[in-house]
Amino acid sequence: MANKGLPVSSVVSVDVVMAPKAAAERDFGIALILGASNTIDAYERLRLYYDIDTVASDFGTEAPEYKMAVAYFSAEPSAAQCYIGRWVKTATSGLLKGRILGTAEQNIAAFKAINEGSFKVTVDGVEKSVMAINLSSVTNLNGVATIIDSALDTAASCVWDGTRFVIRSKTTGTESTVTGVTKTALSSLMGLDADTVAVGGMVAESLLNAVSELADMSSDWYGLLVAEEADDDDILEMADFISATSTSRIAGFTVKKTTVLDAQVENDLASRLKAKGNNRAFVQYSSASTAAAAAAFGRAFAVNFDGQNTTITLKFKQEPGIEPEVLTATQAKVLKDKNCNVFAQYSNDTAILQEGVMSGGWYFDERHGLDWLQNDVQTAVWNLLYTSTSKIPQTDAGIARIVTTIESRLEQAVTNGLVAPGVWNGDSFGALQSGDTLTKGYYVYAPPVATQSQADREARNSTVIQVAIKLAGAVHATDIIINVNR
């Protein structure tokens, strides 16, 4: 091979360094609807939905999960997505999920050719023979499942769920199992001979356990809605968990009991959550619907914090599909005193959601917005440290880069309407004194690195960075005086 000369790299060496992909911000517009329907088994636990049509296809239109999803997606504008999760409220059956069948594998002609099919399956540890299966007259895969279901008799059932065949034991609990389908022409066609998923039966679990399991499975969801009836004590226990977990979340509850309208009653759910000062719980009264809180979440979760003037207050908002409550002034005051929201009818033929508060007294938009801001600042500073191709030095200049990053995200909080200029009434720090006006709506202070302790320096810690922000708030009522002169 001919000598082409010396390599160019010996004089000009160029390396391409790709920075790591930055961490994504969390989405604060996704709810988790928790239900007990068998559509989602205890192994799968969680499904993501983008529209009500898919929910209806999976659950039907009578399931509690569907009814809550309708309220959630009916807001205008509405949230873009939600999860539906499984609560094992009662003991479940063991089941065997066949492999997902591709379009070609769902060709009914191949099944119709079976006129003497068979296979064996082990149900609850006992082998069951499925014999003399004639599929020559079936017209769809639901028909195939019906014939197999009949052959399984009292041992198990069989359904076609739209993508695969599922065999379910007719017992429940930890001894309930379906395993070991033998390989035959019929079981191969049904996708039961290989690549199956066996799900063992379970005993009933508490509401707290279900929420804890789903919190471990996904950090995506932000707002929890329970589609099943639950005891107040169980709700309170679960609400305590939501408040304490390190991943910021909120929970919404609808109360139908009229005891919440009685000022003398202090043990209703709204009163008990208020007494706990729970600012991660949202309660709404509705005499007709169990999904009123879902409608509120659907509207709130449409907020895009990356936009301009996009933040909202929940007060005055509409709840399509929720019947407004006709209240007396006394009843409205009782609900307000208990930090319980309501979609209320007014005498001018309008209805509004009021007051838009959490059980602990914070306004919903404060809770929602500050959770976004905490994550936004955290993610931005993480990405500064993580994606930098050189280190952030432990110097005043290095700390200034962190401060600049924080300020950029606080500026977005001003842009979206969460933060605004105003008078700072908190404690003084840095150059900020109580009573000063935050002209930008925020102030960020980092002390000089020279003031840092040796231990912190050796641990490579940043100096403590303090931030002051002024919330923009929202007008919920106004007094107007008209002076008349003749």
Short mmCIF file of C-alpha atoms in Angstrom, two decimals, residues 305 307-309 372-373 376-377 403-421 439-442 444 469:
data_model
loop_
_atom_site.label_atom_id
_atom_site.label_comp_id
_atom_site.label_asym_id
_atom_site.label_seq_id
_atom_site.Cartn_x
_atom_site.Cartn_y
_atom_site.Cartn_z
CA PHE A 305 -45.08 26.29 33.70
CA GLY A 307 -45.16 29.33 29.16
CA GLN A 308 -45.88 33.03 29.67
CA ASN A 309 -48.67 34.05 32.09
CA TRP A 372 -42.74 22.94 40.20
CA LEU A 373 -40.25 25.66 41.20
CA ASP A 376 -37.14 23.21 38.29
CA VAL A 377 -34.34 24.86 40.29
CA VAL A 403 -26.51 31.66 41.30
CA THR A 404 -26.96 32.63 37.65
CA THR A 405 -28.55 29.25 36.93
CA ILE A 406 -30.98 29.67 39.85
CA GLU A 407 -31.88 33.19 38.74
CA SER A 408 -32.67 31.97 35.22
CA ARG A 409 -35.30 29.62 36.62
CA LEU A 410 -36.69 32.25 38.97
CA GLU A 411 -37.05 34.48 35.93
CA GLN A 412 -39.25 31.78 34.37
CA ALA A 413 -41.36 31.81 37.55
CA VAL A 414 -41.88 35.52 36.93
CA THR A 415 -42.68 34.87 33.28
CA ASN A 416 -45.32 32.24 34.01
CA GLY A 417 -46.95 34.39 36.69
CA LEU A 418 -46.02 32.49 39.84
CA VAL A 419 -43.63 35.18 41.14
CA ALA A 420 -43.93 38.98 40.89
CA PRO A 421 -42.30 42.11 42.36
CA THR A 439 -38.03 44.67 42.22
CA LYS A 440 -37.49 41.50 40.19
CA GLY A 441 -39.74 39.37 42.39
CA TYR A 442 -36.77 37.45 43.73
CA VAL A 444 -30.52 35.29 45.45
CA ILE A 469 -39.30 35.11 46.26
#
